[in-house]
Amino acid sequence: MWLNTVLTYPHWNVVVPALLHTLWIGILAAVGLGGVIRTVSVKRASLRYGLAVVTLGVVLAGGVLAWAAQERLAEMRQAQTDRPAEAGAHVEASSSQSSLSVSAGHASKSQLDQDEYTPTVLPYAWQSVLAGLWCLGVILMLIRLAAALTGAHRLRISASPIDPESLIHRFVLEISQALALGARVLVLASDRVHAPAVIGIIRPTLLWPVSWLTELPEWQIRAILAHELAHIR
């Protein structure tokens, strides 16, 4: 069974501790990022975003280094375990002849003792259990992400274009220039949203509720658009 193969994967003894180390690495990085961002003006959004990306890179690099350190520790433990085993192999070889006769005499008794008592052994180590939970969490998050992307795609294809000469389009162009947005924002009217929303990363799209096309004053439309377009920045 594939699940049994995954849970008995020997390298989980290294991977899981490395993942656990990324928790405190991430906490320290988040605290440091929070302290730095407090000193950066909110008007410098690009710098704040760049610092966040660098922090994510630090956490990723810390996880890789923790993995390498765990691999090294595992090799050192294995080497320490192999030395006594090699030394004991010579002693065992010299006493093997005498132990054969003793073993033959106690074979039947040992078999009976083994039948009477069999110790309970956990099928998987705690690292394997945590690894299974981690894999399950990753799968669930990927399913959630796929559902969100599918829902956003359905909203986009069900929406209708807004007149290019409309007030909303003019405000979007003005605010985009003021915010120095690099991407062109597509503005669509949708009857499936009850509040403006921005979807998409590569091609950002602003969904505007159909009921809001004629109900709001100009100043309020401009304020809402500035708020939504700030998310793209």
mmCIF file with all atom_site columns, C-alpha atoms in Angstrom:
data_model
loop_
_atom_site.group_PDB
_atom_site.id
_atom_site.type_symbol
_atom_site.label_atom_id
_atom_site.label_alt_id
_atom_site.label_comp_id
_atom_site.label_asym_id
_atom_site.label_entity_id
_atom_site.label_seq_id
_atom_site.pdbx_PDB_ins_code
_atom_site.Cartn_x
_atom_site.Cartn_y
_atom_site.Cartn_z
_atom_site.occupancy
_atom_site.B_iso_or_equiv
_atom_site.pdbx_formal_charge
_atom_site.auth_seq_id
_atom_site.auth_comp_id
_atom_site.auth_asym_id
_atom_site.auth_atom_id
_atom_site.pdbx_PDB_model_num
ATOM 1   C CA . MET A 1 1   ? 0.000   0.000   0.000   1.00 0.00 ? 1   MET A CA 1
ATOM 2   C CA . TRP A 1 2   ? 1.319   3.441   -0.964  1.00 0.00 ? 2   TRP A CA 1
ATOM 3   C CA . LEU A 1 3   ? 0.476   4.940   2.455   1.00 0.00 ? 3   LEU A CA 1
ATOM 4   C CA . ASN A 1 4   ? 2.564   2.294   4.213   1.00 0.00 ? 4   ASN A CA 1
ATOM 5   C CA . THR A 1 5   ? 5.447   3.044   1.845   1.00 0.00 ? 5   THR A CA 1
ATOM 6   C CA . VAL A 1 6   ? 5.219   6.771   2.581   1.00 0.00 ? 6   VAL A CA 1
ATOM 7   C CA . LEU A 1 7   ? 5.031   6.355   6.363   1.00 0.00 ? 7   LEU A CA 1
ATOM 8   C CA . THR A 1 8   ? 7.967   3.928   6.475   1.00 0.00 ? 8   THR A CA 1
ATOM 9   C CA . TYR A 1 9   ? 10.190  6.174   4.335   1.00 0.00 ? 9   TYR A CA 1
ATOM 10  C CA . PRO A 1 10  ? 13.505  6.115   6.286   1.00 0.00 ? 10  PRO A CA 1
ATOM 11  C CA . HIS A 1 11  ? 14.452  9.728   5.584   1.00 0.00 ? 11  HIS A CA 1
ATOM 12  C CA . TRP A 1 12  ? 11.461  11.069  7.532   1.00 0.00 ? 12  TRP A CA 1
ATOM 13  C CA . ASN A 1 13  ? 13.746  10.827  10.591  1.00 0.00 ? 13  ASN A CA 1
ATOM 14  C CA . VAL A 1 14  ? 15.699  13.691  9.031   1.00 0.00 ? 14  VAL A CA 1
ATOM 15  C CA . VAL A 1 15  ? 13.016  15.615  7.136   1.00 0.00 ? 15  VAL A CA 1
ATOM 16  C CA . VAL A 1 16  ? 10.536  15.974  10.003  1.00 0.00 ? 16  VAL A CA 1
ATOM 17  C CA . PRO A 1 17  ? 13.008  17.458  12.527  1.00 0.00 ? 17  PRO A CA 1
ATOM 18  C CA . ALA A 1 18  ? 14.170  19.856  9.802   1.00 0.00 ? 18  ALA A CA 1
ATOM 19  C CA . LEU A 1 19  ? 10.559  20.954  9.225   1.00 0.00 ? 19  LEU A CA 1
ATOM 20  C CA . LEU A 1 20  ? 10.093  21.446  12.955  1.00 0.00 ? 20  LEU A CA 1
ATOM 21  C CA . HIS A 1 21  ? 13.201  23.642  13.032  1.00 0.00 ? 21  HIS A CA 1
ATOM 22  C CA . THR A 1 22  ? 11.662  25.873  10.361  1.00 0.00 ? 22  THR A CA 1
ATOM 23  C CA . LEU A 1 23  ? 8.934   26.785  12.876  1.00 0.00 ? 23  LEU A CA 1
ATOM 24  C CA . TRP A 1 24  ? 11.261  28.710  15.194  1.00 0.00 ? 24  TRP A CA 1
ATOM 25  C CA . ILE A 1 25  ? 13.201  30.006  12.207  1.00 0.00 ? 25  ILE A CA 1
ATOM 26  C CA . GLY A 1 26  ? 9.960   31.363  10.757  1.00 0.00 ? 26  GLY A CA 1
ATOM 27  C CA . ILE A 1 27  ? 8.949   32.911  14.081  1.00 0.00 ? 27  ILE A CA 1
ATOM 28  C CA . LEU A 1 28  ? 12.277  34.716  14.438  1.00 0.00 ? 28  LEU A CA 1
ATOM 29  C CA . ALA A 1 29  ? 12.134  35.867  10.820  1.00 0.00 ? 29  ALA A CA 1
ATOM 30  C CA . ALA A 1 30  ? 8.565   37.152  11.232  1.00 0.00 ? 30  ALA A CA 1
ATOM 31  C CA . VAL A 1 31  ? 9.467   39.069  14.393  1.00 0.00 ? 31  VAL A CA 1
ATOM 32  C CA . GLY A 1 32  ? 12.487  40.582  12.675  1.00 0.00 ? 32  GLY A CA 1
ATOM 33  C CA . LEU A 1 33  ? 10.437  41.498  9.604   1.00 0.00 ? 33  LEU A CA 1
ATOM 34  C CA . GLY A 1 34  ? 7.784   43.131  11.772  1.00 0.00 ? 34  GLY A CA 1
ATOM 35  C CA . GLY A 1 35  ? 10.407  45.253  13.508  1.00 0.00 ? 35  GLY A CA 1
ATOM 36  C CA . VAL A 1 36  ? 11.979  46.358  10.217  1.00 0.00 ? 36  VAL A CA 1
ATOM 37  C CA . ILE A 1 37  ? 8.671   47.122  8.485   1.00 0.00 ? 37  ILE A CA 1
ATOM 38  C CA . ARG A 1 38  ? 7.673   49.422  11.355  1.00 0.00 ? 38  ARG A CA 1
ATOM 39  C CA . THR A 1 39  ? 10.573  51.665  10.371  1.00 0.00 ? 39  THR A CA 1
ATOM 40  C CA . VAL A 1 40  ? 9.616   51.742  6.666   1.00 0.00 ? 40  VAL A CA 1
ATOM 41  C CA . SER A 1 41  ? 7.014   54.215  5.457   1.00 0.00 ? 41  SER A CA 1
ATOM 42  C CA . VAL A 1 42  ? 3.746   52.735  4.196   1.00 0.00 ? 42  VAL A CA 1
ATOM 43  C CA . LYS A 1 43  ? 4.243   54.767  1.018   1.00 0.00 ? 43  LYS A CA 1
ATOM 44  C CA . ARG A 1 44  ? 7.237   52.585  0.124   1.00 0.00 ? 44  ARG A CA 1
ATOM 45  C CA . ALA A 1 45  ? 5.112   49.543  -0.658  1.00 0.00 ? 45  ALA A CA 1
ATOM 46  C CA . SER A 1 46  ? 7.656   48.022  -3.045  1.00 0.00 ? 46  SER A CA 1
ATOM 47  C CA . LEU A 1 47  ? 10.351  48.028  -0.378  1.00 0.00 ? 47  LEU A CA 1
ATOM 48  C CA . ARG A 1 48  ? 8.029   46.486  2.204   1.00 0.00 ? 48  ARG A CA 1
ATOM 49  C CA . TYR A 1 49  ? 7.028   43.794  -0.280  1.00 0.00 ? 49  TYR A CA 1
ATOM 50  C CA . GLY A 1 50  ? 10.670  43.128  -1.129  1.00 0.00 ? 50  GLY A CA 1
ATOM 51  C CA . LEU A 1 51  ? 11.521  42.718  2.553   1.00 0.00 ? 51  LEU A CA 1
ATOM 52  C CA . ALA A 1 52  ? 8.704   40.202  2.930   1.00 0.00 ? 52  ALA A CA 1
ATOM 53  C CA . VAL A 1 53  ? 9.993   38.208  -0.055  1.00 0.00 ? 53  VAL A CA 1
ATOM 54  C CA . VAL A 1 54  ? 13.531  38.241  1.359   1.00 0.00 ? 54  VAL A CA 1
ATOM 55  C CA . THR A 1 55  ? 12.188  36.998  4.695   1.00 0.00 ? 55  THR A CA 1
ATOM 56  C CA . LEU A 1 56  ? 10.470  34.077  2.973   1.00 0.00 ? 56  LEU A CA 1
ATOM 57  C CA . GLY A 1 57  ? 13.769  33.275  1.287   1.00 0.00 ? 57  GLY A CA 1
ATOM 58  C CA . VAL A 1 58  ? 15.529  33.332  4.656   1.00 0.00 ? 58  VAL A CA 1
ATOM 59  C CA . VAL A 1 59  ? 12.995  30.879  6.094   1.00 0.00 ? 59  VAL A CA 1
ATOM 60  C CA . LEU A 1 60  ? 13.424  28.597  3.073   1.00 0.00 ? 60  LEU A CA 1
ATOM 61  C CA . ALA A 1 61  ? 17.217  28.744  3.325   1.00 0.00 ? 61  ALA A CA 1
ATOM 62  C CA . GLY A 1 62  ? 16.994  28.049  7.055   1.00 0.00 ? 62  GLY A CA 1
ATOM 63  C CA . GLY A 1 63  ? 14.923  24.954  6.362   1.00 0.00 ? 63  GLY A CA 1
ATOM 64  C CA . VAL A 1 64  ? 17.458  23.689  3.823   1.00 0.00 ? 64  VAL A CA 1
ATOM 65  C CA . LEU A 1 65  ? 20.334  24.289  6.256   1.00 0.00 ? 65  LEU A CA 1
ATOM 66  C CA . ALA A 1 66  ? 18.406  22.531  9.026   1.00 0.00 ? 66  ALA A CA 1
ATOM 67  C CA . TRP A 1 67  ? 17.856  19.578  6.685   1.00 0.00 ? 67  TRP A CA 1
ATOM 68  C CA . ALA A 1 68  ? 21.576  19.439  5.864   1.00 0.00 ? 68  ALA A CA 1
ATOM 69  C CA . ALA A 1 69  ? 22.466  19.625  9.564   1.00 0.00 ? 69  ALA A CA 1
ATOM 70  C CA . GLN A 1 70  ? 20.061  16.793  10.376  1.00 0.00 ? 70  GLN A CA 1
ATOM 71  C CA . GLU A 1 71  ? 21.558  14.686  7.592   1.00 0.00 ? 71  GLU A CA 1
ATOM 72  C CA . ARG A 1 72  ? 25.034  15.299  9.013   1.00 0.00 ? 72  ARG A CA 1
ATOM 73  C CA . LEU A 1 73  ? 23.927  14.389  12.540  1.00 0.00 ? 73  LEU A CA 1
ATOM 74  C CA . ALA A 1 74  ? 22.330  11.194  11.248  1.00 0.00 ? 74  ALA A CA 1
ATOM 75  C CA . GLU A 1 75  ? 25.563  10.223  9.512   1.00 0.00 ? 75  GLU A CA 1
ATOM 76  C CA . MET A 1 76  ? 27.568  10.870  12.691  1.00 0.00 ? 76  MET A CA 1
ATOM 77  C CA . ARG A 1 77  ? 25.170  8.778   14.785  1.00 0.00 ? 77  ARG A CA 1
ATOM 78  C CA . GLN A 1 78  ? 25.349  5.963   12.248  1.00 0.00 ? 78  GLN A CA 1
ATOM 79  C CA . ALA A 1 79  ? 29.144  6.080   12.285  1.00 0.00 ? 79  ALA A CA 1
ATOM 80  C CA . GLN A 1 80  ? 29.211  5.884   16.097  1.00 0.00 ? 80  GLN A CA 1
ATOM 81  C CA . THR A 1 81  ? 26.844  2.933   15.971  1.00 0.00 ? 81  THR A CA 1
ATOM 82  C CA . ASP A 1 82  ? 28.917  1.078   13.368  1.00 0.00 ? 82  ASP A CA 1
ATOM 83  C CA . ARG A 1 83  ? 32.189  1.244   15.331  1.00 0.00 ? 83  ARG A CA 1
ATOM 84  C CA . PRO A 1 84  ? 31.054  -0.913  18.291  1.00 0.00 ? 84  PRO A CA 1
ATOM 85  C CA . ALA A 1 85  ? 29.365  -3.266  15.867  1.00 0.00 ? 85  ALA A CA 1
ATOM 86  C CA . GLU A 1 86  ? 32.592  -3.799  13.919  1.00 0.00 ? 86  GLU A CA 1
ATOM 87  C CA . ALA A 1 87  ? 34.585  -4.320  17.120  1.00 0.00 ? 87  ALA A CA 1
ATOM 88  C CA . GLY A 1 88  ? 32.065  -6.792  18.428  1.00 0.00 ? 88  GLY A CA 1
ATOM 89  C CA . ALA A 1 89  ? 32.060  -8.741  15.190  1.00 0.00 ? 89  ALA A CA 1
ATOM 90  C CA . HIS A 1 90  ? 35.533  -10.174 15.946  1.00 0.00 ? 90  HIS A CA 1
ATOM 91  C CA . VAL A 1 91  ? 34.488  -11.279 19.420  1.00 0.00 ? 91  VAL A CA 1
ATOM 92  C CA . GLU A 1 92  ? 31.323  -12.810 18.078  1.00 0.00 ? 92  GLU A CA 1
ATOM 93  C CA . ALA A 1 93  ? 33.235  -14.752 15.434  1.00 0.00 ? 93  ALA A CA 1
ATOM 94  C CA . SER A 1 94  ? 35.598  -16.291 17.995  1.00 0.00 ? 94  SER A CA 1
ATOM 95  C CA . SER A 1 95  ? 32.795  -17.363 20.297  1.00 0.00 ? 95  SER A CA 1
ATOM 96  C CA . SER A 1 96  ? 30.413  -18.502 17.598  1.00 0.00 ? 96  SER A CA 1
ATOM 97  C CA . GLN A 1 97  ? 31.412  -22.177 17.849  1.00 0.00 ? 97  GLN A CA 1
ATOM 98  C CA . SER A 1 98  ? 30.795  -22.398 21.570  1.00 0.00 ? 98  SER A CA 1
ATOM 99  C CA . SER A 1 99  ? 27.548  -20.469 21.371  1.00 0.00 ? 99  SER A CA 1
ATOM 100 C CA . LEU A 1 100 ? 26.165  -22.853 18.749  1.00 0.00 ? 100 LEU A CA 1
ATOM 101 C CA . SER A 1 101 ? 25.986  -25.692 21.243  1.00 0.00 ? 101 SER A CA 1
ATOM 102 C CA . VAL A 1 102 ? 24.418  -23.515 23.904  1.00 0.00 ? 102 VAL A CA 1
ATOM 103 C CA . SER A 1 103 ? 21.945  -22.082 21.435  1.00 0.00 ? 103 SER A CA 1
ATOM 104 C CA . ALA A 1 104 ? 20.868  -25.507 20.320  1.00 0.00 ? 104 ALA A CA 1
ATOM 105 C CA . GLY A 1 105 ? 20.169  -26.471 23.928  1.00 0.00 ? 105 GLY A CA 1
ATOM 106 C CA . HIS A 1 106 ? 18.003  -23.472 24.590  1.00 0.00 ? 106 HIS A CA 1
ATOM 107 C CA . ALA A 1 107 ? 16.284  -23.250 21.198  1.00 0.00 ? 107 ALA A CA 1
ATOM 108 C CA . SER A 1 108 ? 13.099  -24.942 22.275  1.00 0.00 ? 108 SER A CA 1
ATOM 109 C CA . LYS A 1 109 ? 12.869  -22.875 25.482  1.00 0.00 ? 109 LYS A CA 1
ATOM 110 C CA . SER A 1 110 ? 13.423  -19.609 23.597  1.00 0.00 ? 110 SER A CA 1
ATOM 111 C CA . GLN A 1 111 ? 10.716  -20.502 21.112  1.00 0.00 ? 111 GLN A CA 1
ATOM 112 C CA . LEU A 1 112 ? 8.261   -21.146 23.931  1.00 0.00 ? 112 LEU A CA 1
ATOM 113 C CA . ASP A 1 113 ? 9.145   -17.852 25.605  1.00 0.00 ? 113 ASP A CA 1
ATOM 114 C CA . GLN A 1 114 ? 8.652   -16.005 22.332  1.00 0.00 ? 114 GLN A CA 1
ATOM 115 C CA . ASP A 1 115 ? 5.247   -17.626 21.854  1.00 0.00 ? 115 ASP A CA 1
ATOM 116 C CA . GLU A 1 116 ? 4.169   -16.676 25.368  1.00 0.00 ? 116 GLU A CA 1
ATOM 117 C CA . TYR A 1 117 ? 5.164   -13.019 25.140  1.00 0.00 ? 117 TYR A CA 1
ATOM 118 C CA . THR A 1 118 ? 5.416   -10.804 22.088  1.00 0.00 ? 118 THR A CA 1
ATOM 119 C CA . PRO A 1 119 ? 6.248   -7.151  22.842  1.00 0.00 ? 119 PRO A CA 1
ATOM 120 C CA . THR A 1 120 ? 4.028   -4.483  21.325  1.00 0.00 ? 120 THR A CA 1
ATOM 121 C CA . VAL A 1 121 ? 5.936   -2.510  18.718  1.00 0.00 ? 121 VAL A CA 1
ATOM 122 C CA . LEU A 1 122 ? 4.598   0.666   17.180  1.00 0.00 ? 122 LEU A CA 1
ATOM 123 C CA . PRO A 1 123 ? 4.360   0.189   13.397  1.00 0.00 ? 123 PRO A CA 1
ATOM 124 C CA . TYR A 1 124 ? 5.591   3.725   12.675  1.00 0.00 ? 124 TYR A CA 1
ATOM 125 C CA . ALA A 1 125 ? 7.922   6.161   14.403  1.00 0.00 ? 125 ALA A CA 1
ATOM 126 C CA . TRP A 1 126 ? 6.595   9.531   15.542  1.00 0.00 ? 126 TRP A CA 1
ATOM 127 C CA . GLN A 1 127 ? 8.437   11.165  12.660  1.00 0.00 ? 127 GLN A CA 1
ATOM 128 C CA . SER A 1 128 ? 6.443   9.051   10.220  1.00 0.00 ? 128 SER A CA 1
ATOM 129 C CA . VAL A 1 129 ? 3.152   9.976   11.884  1.00 0.00 ? 129 VAL A CA 1
ATOM 130 C CA . LEU A 1 130 ? 3.989   13.672  11.726  1.00 0.00 ? 130 LEU A CA 1
ATOM 131 C CA . ALA A 1 131 ? 5.073   13.249  8.126   1.00 0.00 ? 131 ALA A CA 1
ATOM 132 C CA . GLY A 1 132 ? 1.721   11.665  7.292   1.00 0.00 ? 132 GLY A CA 1
ATOM 133 C CA . LEU A 1 133 ? -0.144  14.546  8.942   1.00 0.00 ? 133 LEU A CA 1
ATOM 134 C CA . TRP A 1 134 ? 2.052   17.038  7.119   1.00 0.00 ? 134 TRP A CA 1
ATOM 135 C CA . CYS A 1 135 ? 1.373   15.365  3.761   1.00 0.00 ? 135 CYS A CA 1
ATOM 136 C CA . LEU A 1 136 ? -2.337  15.382  4.502   1.00 0.00 ? 136 LEU A CA 1
ATOM 137 C CA . GLY A 1 137 ? -2.200  19.088  5.329   1.00 0.00 ? 137 GLY A CA 1
ATOM 138 C CA . VAL A 1 138 ? -0.329  19.843  2.103   1.00 0.00 ? 138 VAL A CA 1
ATOM 139 C CA . ILE A 1 139 ? -2.907  17.922  0.076   1.00 0.00 ? 139 ILE A CA 1
ATOM 140 C CA . LEU A 1 140 ? -5.802  19.758  1.747   1.00 0.00 ? 140 LEU A CA 1
ATOM 141 C CA . MET A 1 141 ? -4.175  23.153  1.171   1.00 0.00 ? 141 MET A CA 1
ATOM 142 C CA . LEU A 1 142 ? -3.540  22.306  -2.489  1.00 0.00 ? 142 LEU A CA 1
ATOM 143 C CA . ILE A 1 143 ? -7.193  21.293  -2.873  1.00 0.00 ? 143 ILE A CA 1
ATOM 144 C CA . ARG A 1 144 ? -8.253  24.560  -1.257  1.00 0.00 ? 144 ARG A CA 1
ATOM 145 C CA . LEU A 1 145 ? -5.972  26.542  -3.573  1.00 0.00 ? 145 LEU A CA 1
ATOM 146 C CA . ALA A 1 146 ? -7.307  24.717  -6.628  1.00 0.00 ? 146 ALA A CA 1
ATOM 147 C CA . ALA A 1 147 ? -10.887 25.415  -5.538  1.00 0.00 ? 147 ALA A CA 1
ATOM 148 C CA . ALA A 1 148 ? -10.104 29.123  -5.041  1.00 0.00 ? 148 ALA A CA 1
ATOM 149 C CA . LEU A 1 149 ? -8.453  29.404  -8.459  1.00 0.00 ? 149 LEU A CA 1
ATOM 150 C CA . THR A 1 150 ? -11.369 27.613  -10.086 1.00 0.00 ? 150 THR A CA 1
ATOM 151 C CA . GLY A 1 151 ? -13.875 29.908  -8.362  1.00 0.00 ? 151 GLY A CA 1
ATOM 152 C CA . ALA A 1 152 ? -11.945 33.013  -9.428  1.00 0.00 ? 152 ALA A CA 1
ATOM 153 C CA . HIS A 1 153 ? -11.842 31.770  -13.021 1.00 0.00 ? 153 HIS A CA 1
ATOM 154 C CA . ARG A 1 154 ? -15.590 31.192  -13.016 1.00 0.00 ? 154 ARG A CA 1
ATOM 155 C CA . LEU A 1 155 ? -16.198 34.690  -11.666 1.00 0.00 ? 155 LEU A CA 1
ATOM 156 C CA . ARG A 1 156 ? -14.025 36.184  -14.394 1.00 0.00 ? 156 ARG A CA 1
ATOM 157 C CA . ILE A 1 157 ? -15.680 34.368  -17.306 1.00 0.00 ? 157 ILE A CA 1
ATOM 158 C CA . SER A 1 158 ? -19.181 35.111  -15.982 1.00 0.00 ? 158 SER A CA 1
ATOM 159 C CA . ALA A 1 159 ? -18.544 38.869  -15.650 1.00 0.00 ? 159 ALA A CA 1
ATOM 160 C CA . SER A 1 160 ? -19.265 41.476  -18.345 1.00 0.00 ? 160 SER A CA 1
ATOM 161 C CA . PRO A 1 161 ? -16.999 44.251  -19.653 1.00 0.00 ? 161 PRO A CA 1
ATOM 162 C CA . ILE A 1 162 ? -17.709 47.796  -18.496 1.00 0.00 ? 162 ILE A CA 1
ATOM 163 C CA . ASP A 1 163 ? -18.003 50.608  -21.013 1.00 0.00 ? 163 ASP A CA 1
ATOM 164 C CA . PRO A 1 164 ? -14.453 51.961  -21.629 1.00 0.00 ? 164 PRO A CA 1
ATOM 165 C CA . GLU A 1 165 ? -15.863 55.499  -21.556 1.00 0.00 ? 165 GLU A CA 1
ATOM 166 C CA . SER A 1 166 ? -17.475 55.038  -18.152 1.00 0.00 ? 166 SER A CA 1
ATOM 167 C CA . LEU A 1 167 ? -16.526 56.941  -15.017 1.00 0.00 ? 167 LEU A CA 1
ATOM 168 C CA . ILE A 1 168 ? -15.137 53.797  -13.400 1.00 0.00 ? 168 ILE A CA 1
ATOM 169 C CA . HIS A 1 169 ? -12.690 53.198  -16.244 1.00 0.00 ? 169 HIS A CA 1
ATOM 170 C CA . ARG A 1 170 ? -11.495 56.791  -16.122 1.00 0.00 ? 170 ARG A CA 1
ATOM 171 C CA . PHE A 1 171 ? -10.933 56.583  -12.356 1.00 0.00 ? 171 PHE A CA 1
ATOM 172 C CA . VAL A 1 172 ? -9.095  53.262  -12.715 1.00 0.00 ? 172 VAL A CA 1
ATOM 173 C CA . LEU A 1 173 ? -6.678  54.779  -15.242 1.00 0.00 ? 173 LEU A CA 1
ATOM 174 C CA . GLU A 1 174 ? -6.054  57.845  -13.077 1.00 0.00 ? 174 GLU A CA 1
ATOM 175 C CA . ILE A 1 175 ? -5.469  55.860  -9.886  1.00 0.00 ? 175 ILE A CA 1
ATOM 176 C CA . SER A 1 176 ? -3.310  53.271  -11.683 1.00 0.00 ? 176 SER A CA 1
ATOM 177 C CA . GLN A 1 177 ? -1.047  56.058  -12.933 1.00 0.00 ? 177 GLN A CA 1
ATOM 178 C CA . ALA A 1 178 ? -0.899  57.640  -9.470  1.00 0.00 ? 178 ALA A CA 1
ATOM 179 C CA . LEU A 1 179 ? 0.049   54.289  -7.890  1.00 0.00 ? 179 LEU A CA 1
ATOM 180 C CA . ALA A 1 180 ? 2.481   53.476  -10.719 1.00 0.00 ? 180 ALA A CA 1
ATOM 181 C CA . LEU A 1 181 ? 0.902   50.104  -11.356 1.00 0.00 ? 181 LEU A CA 1
ATOM 182 C CA . GLY A 1 182 ? 2.898   48.090  -13.853 1.00 0.00 ? 182 GLY A CA 1
ATOM 183 C CA . ALA A 1 183 ? 0.044   45.776  -14.827 1.00 0.00 ? 183 ALA A CA 1
ATOM 184 C CA . ARG A 1 184 ? -3.018  46.838  -16.785 1.00 0.00 ? 184 ARG A CA 1
ATOM 185 C CA . VAL A 1 185 ? -6.130  46.223  -14.712 1.00 0.00 ? 185 VAL A CA 1
ATOM 186 C CA . LEU A 1 186 ? -9.153  44.660  -16.372 1.00 0.00 ? 186 LEU A CA 1
ATOM 187 C CA . VAL A 1 187 ? -12.446 46.001  -15.003 1.00 0.00 ? 187 VAL A CA 1
ATOM 188 C CA . LEU A 1 188 ? -15.550 43.794  -15.249 1.00 0.00 ? 188 LEU A CA 1
ATOM 189 C CA . ALA A 1 189 ? -19.097 44.047  -13.913 1.00 0.00 ? 189 ALA A CA 1
ATOM 190 C CA . SER A 1 190 ? -20.408 41.005  -12.087 1.00 0.00 ? 190 SER A CA 1
ATOM 191 C CA . ASP A 1 191 ? -23.785 40.146  -10.594 1.00 0.00 ? 191 ASP A CA 1
ATOM 192 C CA . ARG A 1 192 ? -22.185 37.380  -8.494  1.00 0.00 ? 192 ARG A CA 1
ATOM 193 C CA . VAL A 1 193 ? -20.253 39.666  -6.165  1.00 0.00 ? 193 VAL A CA 1
ATOM 194 C CA . HIS A 1 194 ? -21.742 42.000  -3.562  1.00 0.00 ? 194 HIS A CA 1
ATOM 195 C CA . ALA A 1 195 ? -18.610 44.091  -3.058  1.00 0.00 ? 195 ALA A CA 1
ATOM 196 C CA . PRO A 1 196 ? -15.662 45.028  -5.286  1.00 0.00 ? 196 PRO A CA 1
ATOM 197 C CA . ALA A 1 197 ? -12.901 42.436  -5.405  1.00 0.00 ? 197 ALA A CA 1
ATOM 198 C CA . VAL A 1 198 ? -9.555  41.994  -7.151  1.00 0.00 ? 198 VAL A CA 1
ATOM 199 C CA . ILE A 1 199 ? -8.694  38.541  -8.487  1.00 0.00 ? 199 ILE A CA 1
ATOM 200 C CA . GLY A 1 200 ? -5.732  37.244  -10.446 1.00 0.00 ? 200 GLY A CA 1
ATOM 201 C CA . ILE A 1 201 ? -1.974  37.712  -10.091 1.00 0.00 ? 201 ILE A CA 1
ATOM 202 C CA . ILE A 1 202 ? -0.545  37.630  -13.599 1.00 0.00 ? 202 ILE A CA 1
ATOM 203 C CA . ARG A 1 203 ? -3.592  39.415  -15.053 1.00 0.00 ? 203 ARG A CA 1
ATOM 204 C CA . PRO A 1 204 ? -5.318  41.319  -12.236 1.00 0.00 ? 204 PRO A CA 1
ATOM 205 C CA . THR A 1 205 ? -9.029  41.808  -12.678 1.00 0.00 ? 205 THR A CA 1
ATOM 206 C CA . LEU A 1 206 ? -11.297 44.162  -10.734 1.00 0.00 ? 206 LEU A CA 1
ATOM 207 C CA . LEU A 1 207 ? -14.835 42.831  -10.316 1.00 0.00 ? 207 LEU A CA 1
ATOM 208 C CA . TRP A 1 208 ? -17.394 45.566  -9.747  1.00 0.00 ? 208 TRP A CA 1
ATOM 209 C CA . PRO A 1 209 ? -20.936 44.744  -8.552  1.00 0.00 ? 209 PRO A CA 1
ATOM 210 C CA . VAL A 1 210 ? -23.553 45.493  -11.178 1.00 0.00 ? 210 VAL A CA 1
ATOM 211 C CA . SER A 1 211 ? -25.803 47.147  -8.587  1.00 0.00 ? 211 SER A CA 1
ATOM 212 C CA . TRP A 1 212 ? -23.040 49.666  -7.785  1.00 0.00 ? 212 TRP A CA 1
ATOM 213 C CA . LEU A 1 213 ? -22.708 50.997  -11.323 1.00 0.00 ? 213 LEU A CA 1
ATOM 214 C CA . THR A 1 214 ? -25.334 53.707  -10.795 1.00 0.00 ? 214 THR A CA 1
ATOM 215 C CA . GLU A 1 215 ? -25.938 53.838  -7.043  1.00 0.00 ? 215 GLU A CA 1
ATOM 216 C CA . LEU A 1 216 ? -22.732 55.435  -5.692  1.00 0.00 ? 216 LEU A CA 1
ATOM 217 C CA . PRO A 1 217 ? -21.489 59.037  -5.885  1.00 0.00 ? 217 PRO A CA 1
ATOM 218 C CA . GLU A 1 218 ? -18.229 59.822  -7.663  1.00 0.00 ? 218 GLU A CA 1
ATOM 219 C CA . TRP A 1 219 ? -16.169 60.474  -4.520  1.00 0.00 ? 219 TRP A CA 1
ATOM 220 C CA . GLN A 1 220 ? -17.146 57.126  -3.059  1.00 0.00 ? 220 GLN A CA 1
ATOM 221 C CA . ILE A 1 221 ? -16.371 55.270  -6.306  1.00 0.00 ? 221 ILE A CA 1
ATOM 222 C CA . ARG A 1 222 ? -12.931 56.865  -6.397  1.00 0.00 ? 222 ARG A CA 1
ATOM 223 C CA . ALA A 1 223 ? -12.227 55.932  -2.761  1.00 0.00 ? 223 ALA A CA 1
ATOM 224 C CA . ILE A 1 224 ? -13.288 52.311  -3.289  1.00 0.00 ? 224 ILE A CA 1
ATOM 225 C CA . LEU A 1 225 ? -11.224 51.969  -6.449  1.00 0.00 ? 225 LEU A CA 1
ATOM 226 C CA . ALA A 1 226 ? -8.151  53.405  -4.693  1.00 0.00 ? 226 ALA A CA 1
ATOM 227 C CA . HIS A 1 227 ? -8.567  50.834  -1.934  1.00 0.00 ? 227 HIS A CA 1
ATOM 228 C CA . GLU A 1 228 ? -8.942  47.900  -4.334  1.00 0.00 ? 228 GLU A CA 1
ATOM 229 C CA . LEU A 1 229 ? -6.117  48.937  -6.651  1.00 0.00 ? 229 LEU A CA 1
ATOM 230 C CA . ALA A 1 230 ? -3.804  49.297  -3.648  1.00 0.00 ? 230 ALA A CA 1
ATOM 231 C CA . HIS A 1 231 ? -4.092  45.504  -3.257  1.00 0.00 ? 231 HIS A CA 1
ATOM 232 C CA . ILE A 1 232 ? -2.563  45.060  -6.710  1.00 0.00 ? 232 ILE A CA 1
ATOM 233 C CA . ARG A 1 233 ? 0.334   47.298  -5.822  1.00 0.00 ? 233 ARG A CA 1
#
